[in-house]
Short mmCIF file of C-alpha atoms and ligand atoms in Angstrom, two decimals:
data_model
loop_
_atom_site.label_atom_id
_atom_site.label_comp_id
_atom_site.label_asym_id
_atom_site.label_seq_id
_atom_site.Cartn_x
_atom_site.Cartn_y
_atom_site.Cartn_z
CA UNK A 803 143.68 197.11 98.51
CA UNK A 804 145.06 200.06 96.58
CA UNK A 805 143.81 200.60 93.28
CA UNK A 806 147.13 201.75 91.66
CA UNK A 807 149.88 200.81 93.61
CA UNK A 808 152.44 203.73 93.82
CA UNK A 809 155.70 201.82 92.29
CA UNK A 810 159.63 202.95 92.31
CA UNK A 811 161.64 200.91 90.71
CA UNK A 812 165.67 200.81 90.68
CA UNK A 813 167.38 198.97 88.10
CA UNK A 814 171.23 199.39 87.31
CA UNK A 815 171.24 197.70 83.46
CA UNK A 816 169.24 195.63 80.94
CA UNK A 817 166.27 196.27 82.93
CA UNK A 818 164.51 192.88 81.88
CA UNK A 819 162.74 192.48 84.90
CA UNK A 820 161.34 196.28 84.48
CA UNK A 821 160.76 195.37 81.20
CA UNK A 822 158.42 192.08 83.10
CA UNK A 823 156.54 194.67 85.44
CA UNK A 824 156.03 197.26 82.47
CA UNK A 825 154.22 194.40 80.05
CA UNK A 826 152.14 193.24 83.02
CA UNK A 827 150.90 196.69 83.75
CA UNK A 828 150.10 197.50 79.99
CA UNK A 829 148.38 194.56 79.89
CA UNK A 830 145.91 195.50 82.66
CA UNK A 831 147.59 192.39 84.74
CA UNK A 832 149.69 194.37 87.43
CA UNK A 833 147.32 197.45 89.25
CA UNK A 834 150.84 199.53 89.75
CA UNK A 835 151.88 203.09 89.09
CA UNK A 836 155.49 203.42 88.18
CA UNK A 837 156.25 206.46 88.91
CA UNK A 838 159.79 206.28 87.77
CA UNK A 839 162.40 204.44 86.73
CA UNK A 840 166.05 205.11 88.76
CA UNK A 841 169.25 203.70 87.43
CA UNK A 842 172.53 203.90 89.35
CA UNK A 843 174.34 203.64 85.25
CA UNK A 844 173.73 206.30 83.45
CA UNK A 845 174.00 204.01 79.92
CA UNK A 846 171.38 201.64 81.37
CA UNK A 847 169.53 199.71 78.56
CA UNK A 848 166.07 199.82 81.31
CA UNK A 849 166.59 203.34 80.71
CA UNK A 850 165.43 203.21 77.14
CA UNK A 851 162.91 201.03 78.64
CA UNK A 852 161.43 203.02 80.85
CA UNK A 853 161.45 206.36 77.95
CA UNK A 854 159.57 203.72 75.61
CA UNK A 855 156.97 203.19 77.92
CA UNK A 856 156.42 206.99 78.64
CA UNK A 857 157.83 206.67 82.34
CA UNK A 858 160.23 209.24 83.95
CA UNK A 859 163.89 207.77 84.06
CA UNK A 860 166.34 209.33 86.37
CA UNK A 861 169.58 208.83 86.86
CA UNK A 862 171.42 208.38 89.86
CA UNK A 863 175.11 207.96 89.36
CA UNK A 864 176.96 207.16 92.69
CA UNK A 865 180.05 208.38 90.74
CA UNK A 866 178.74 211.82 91.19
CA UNK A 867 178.87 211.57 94.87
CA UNK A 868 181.93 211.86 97.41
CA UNK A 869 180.56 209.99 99.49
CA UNK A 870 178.36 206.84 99.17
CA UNK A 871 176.16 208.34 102.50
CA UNK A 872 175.64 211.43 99.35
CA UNK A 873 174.41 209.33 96.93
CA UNK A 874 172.12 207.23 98.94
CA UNK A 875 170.59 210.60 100.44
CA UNK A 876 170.01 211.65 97.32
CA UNK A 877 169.01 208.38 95.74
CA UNK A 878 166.01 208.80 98.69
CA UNK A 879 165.61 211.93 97.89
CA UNK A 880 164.22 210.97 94.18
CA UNK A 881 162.48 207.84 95.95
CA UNK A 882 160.94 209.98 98.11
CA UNK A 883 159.99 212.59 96.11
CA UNK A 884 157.56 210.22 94.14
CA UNK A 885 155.84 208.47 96.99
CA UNK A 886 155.80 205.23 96.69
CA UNK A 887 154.35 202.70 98.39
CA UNK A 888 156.31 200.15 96.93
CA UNK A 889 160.19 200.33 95.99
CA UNK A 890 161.54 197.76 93.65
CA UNK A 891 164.96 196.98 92.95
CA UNK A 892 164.63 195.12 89.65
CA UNK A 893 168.52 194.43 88.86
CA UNK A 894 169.66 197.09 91.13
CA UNK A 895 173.48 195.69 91.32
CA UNK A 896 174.37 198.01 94.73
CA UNK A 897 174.65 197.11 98.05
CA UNK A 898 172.18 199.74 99.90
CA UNK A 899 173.56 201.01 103.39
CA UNK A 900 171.34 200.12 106.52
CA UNK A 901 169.73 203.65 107.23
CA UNK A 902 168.26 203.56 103.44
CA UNK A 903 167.05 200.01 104.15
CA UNK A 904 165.44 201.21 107.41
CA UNK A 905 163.53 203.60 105.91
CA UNK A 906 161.82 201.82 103.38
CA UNK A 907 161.64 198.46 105.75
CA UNK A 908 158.86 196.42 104.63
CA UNK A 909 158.30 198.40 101.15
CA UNK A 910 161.38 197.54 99.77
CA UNK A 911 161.88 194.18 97.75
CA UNK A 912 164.37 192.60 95.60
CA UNK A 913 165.14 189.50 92.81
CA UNK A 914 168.04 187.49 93.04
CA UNK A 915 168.78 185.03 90.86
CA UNK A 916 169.13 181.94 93.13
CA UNK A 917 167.39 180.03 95.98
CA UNK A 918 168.24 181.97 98.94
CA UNK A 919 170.04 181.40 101.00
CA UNK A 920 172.24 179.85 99.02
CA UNK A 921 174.31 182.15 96.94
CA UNK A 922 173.81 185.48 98.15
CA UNK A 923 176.15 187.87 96.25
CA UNK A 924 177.10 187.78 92.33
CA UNK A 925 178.09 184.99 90.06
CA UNK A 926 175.20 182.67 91.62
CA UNK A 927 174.84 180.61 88.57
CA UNK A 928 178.69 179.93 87.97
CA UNK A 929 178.98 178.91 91.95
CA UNK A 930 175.69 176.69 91.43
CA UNK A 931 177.01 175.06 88.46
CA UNK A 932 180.36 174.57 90.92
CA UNK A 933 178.15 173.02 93.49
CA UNK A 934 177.01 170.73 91.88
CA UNK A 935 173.30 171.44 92.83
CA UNK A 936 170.42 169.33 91.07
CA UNK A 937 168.27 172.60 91.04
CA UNK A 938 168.71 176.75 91.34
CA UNK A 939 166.51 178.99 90.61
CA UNK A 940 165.32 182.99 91.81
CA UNK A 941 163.70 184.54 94.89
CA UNK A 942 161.86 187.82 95.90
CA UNK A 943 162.70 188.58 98.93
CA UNK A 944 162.05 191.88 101.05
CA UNK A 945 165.06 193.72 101.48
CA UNK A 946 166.86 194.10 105.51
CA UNK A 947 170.22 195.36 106.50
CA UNK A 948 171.38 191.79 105.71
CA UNK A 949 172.24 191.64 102.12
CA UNK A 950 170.77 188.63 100.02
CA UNK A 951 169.15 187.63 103.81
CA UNK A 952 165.97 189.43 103.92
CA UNK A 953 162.54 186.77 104.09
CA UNK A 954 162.25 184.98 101.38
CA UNK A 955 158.61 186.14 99.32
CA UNK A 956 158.57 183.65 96.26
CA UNK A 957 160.92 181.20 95.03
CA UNK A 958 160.95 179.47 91.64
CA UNK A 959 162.99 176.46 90.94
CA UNK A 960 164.87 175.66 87.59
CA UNK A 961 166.21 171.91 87.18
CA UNK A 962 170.38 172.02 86.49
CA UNK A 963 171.12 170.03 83.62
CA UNK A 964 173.79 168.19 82.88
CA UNK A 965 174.89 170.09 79.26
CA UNK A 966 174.24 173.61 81.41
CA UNK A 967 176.35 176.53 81.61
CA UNK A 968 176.28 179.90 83.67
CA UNK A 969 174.25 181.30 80.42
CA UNK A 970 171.56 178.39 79.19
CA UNK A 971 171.39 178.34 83.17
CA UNK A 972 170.97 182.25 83.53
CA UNK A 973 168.33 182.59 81.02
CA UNK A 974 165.85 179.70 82.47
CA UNK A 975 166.34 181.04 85.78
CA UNK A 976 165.60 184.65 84.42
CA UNK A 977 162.42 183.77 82.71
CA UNK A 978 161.43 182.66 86.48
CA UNK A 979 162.45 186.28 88.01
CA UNK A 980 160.12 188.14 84.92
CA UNK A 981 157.26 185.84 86.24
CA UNK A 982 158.01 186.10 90.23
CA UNK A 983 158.72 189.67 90.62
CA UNK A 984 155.29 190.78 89.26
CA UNK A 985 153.58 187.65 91.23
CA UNK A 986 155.23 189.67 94.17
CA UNK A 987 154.17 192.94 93.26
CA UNK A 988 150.67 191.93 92.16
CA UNK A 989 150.43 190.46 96.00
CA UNK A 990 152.13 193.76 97.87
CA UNK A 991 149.42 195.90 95.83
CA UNK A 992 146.44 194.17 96.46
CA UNK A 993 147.36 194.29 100.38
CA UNK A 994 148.18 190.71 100.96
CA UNK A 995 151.70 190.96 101.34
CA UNK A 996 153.55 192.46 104.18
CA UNK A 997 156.57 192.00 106.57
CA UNK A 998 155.46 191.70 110.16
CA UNK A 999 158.43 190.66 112.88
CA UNK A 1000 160.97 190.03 110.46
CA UNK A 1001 158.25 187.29 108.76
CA UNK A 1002 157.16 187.84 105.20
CA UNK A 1003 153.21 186.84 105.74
CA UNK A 1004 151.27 186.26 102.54
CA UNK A 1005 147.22 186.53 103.73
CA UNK A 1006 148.47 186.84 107.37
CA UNK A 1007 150.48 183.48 106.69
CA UNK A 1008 154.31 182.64 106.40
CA UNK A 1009 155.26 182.73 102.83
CA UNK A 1010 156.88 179.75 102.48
CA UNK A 1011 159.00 178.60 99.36
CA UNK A 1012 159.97 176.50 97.36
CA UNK A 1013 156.86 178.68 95.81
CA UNK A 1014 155.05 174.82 95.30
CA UNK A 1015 154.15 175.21 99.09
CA UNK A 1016 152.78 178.82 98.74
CA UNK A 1017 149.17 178.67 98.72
C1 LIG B 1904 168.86 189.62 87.20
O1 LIG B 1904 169.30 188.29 87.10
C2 LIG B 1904 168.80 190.02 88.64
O2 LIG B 1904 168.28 189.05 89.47
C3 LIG B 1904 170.25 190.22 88.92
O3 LIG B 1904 170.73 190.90 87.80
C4 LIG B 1904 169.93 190.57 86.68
C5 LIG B 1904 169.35 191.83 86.14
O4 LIG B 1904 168.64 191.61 84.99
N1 LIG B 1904 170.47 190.84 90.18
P1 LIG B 1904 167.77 192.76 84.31
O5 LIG B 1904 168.54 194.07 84.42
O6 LIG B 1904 166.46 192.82 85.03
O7 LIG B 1904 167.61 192.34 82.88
#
């Protein structure tokens, strides 16, 4: 158990789901440092965020770089630079290469708004709505080379109704990602989450979803 978990977090717009993990922490619910705040946009609203709550905010623009093996070096570099124990991509809307995935393996989680594996990728709540499914929903997952396919840490499901579109649906399924990203966190910092084998164990057991069936 670490007392302050040492906490990077990578966001790429509204920064909600920072704005989740920032509320928890000031409220003495989340035992995380964030160290800073990196956005791949330069106009980021998290940005703003982040400066509001007296954290650094950096800015890594991949439009600076020639080369997208550039930017992710020095998207490390800031990582890196800071420590942490924990990196969080909290709306971060880029794919990341394998070797940066590597080298955070098993510190590195993410929030995607459905209930993997279905729809990996963008647009999930359009394509669920176009499925047809009863419900969607979000999951944390830890991040491997596989985009969208890492194990699955917490899922939360949201009923589809029948009057729903992509934004009533978005925002019920959001309000699910602000409550099981920090449930995440929260579990990585007090050392009972990890990724062992390419199994995300919570208390040395399978974390197993839909999140009902997580003890
Ligand atoms: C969230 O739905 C996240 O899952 C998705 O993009 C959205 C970002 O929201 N990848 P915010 O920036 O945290 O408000």
């Amino acid at each position: 158990m670490i007392a302050q978990l040492p906490v990077v977090v990578l966001i790429s717009g509204r920064g909600s789901n920072l704005q989740a993990i920032i509320e928890q922490q000031q409220r003495g619910d989340l035992p995380v440092d964030i160290r800073a705040v990196i956005s791949s946009r330069p106009g980021a609203q998290g940005l703003d965020r982040a400066r509001d709550a007296g954290l650094p905010a950096v800015i890594v623009d991949p439009g600076r770089f020639p080369a997208r093996a550039l930017f992710e070096k020095a998207l490390m570099e800031e990582i890196d630079a800071r420590a942490p124990a924990l990196v969080v991509l909290a709306g971060f809307m880029l794919v990341l290469g394998s070797d940066f995935v590597r080298h955070y393996s098993g510190r590195l989680i993410n929030v995607h708004p459905s209930l993997l594996p279905q729809f990996k990728g963008l647009h999930t709540h359009e394509r669920a709505l176009q499925a047809g499914v009863r419900y969607h929903g979000a999951s944390v997952h830890f991040v491997t080379p596989d985009v969208d396919g890492g194990p699955v840490i917490i899922q939360a499901q949201v009923e589809v109704r029948a009057d729903d579109n992509a934004q009533t649906l978005a925002v019920r399924v959001l309000k699910e990602e602000h409550r099981i990203l920090p449930e995440a966190i929260r579990w990585f910092a007090q050392g009972r989450l990890g990724l062992e084998q390419g199994r995300a164990l919570l208390d040395g057991r399978p974390c197993m979803h839909p999140e009902g069936s997580v003890p």
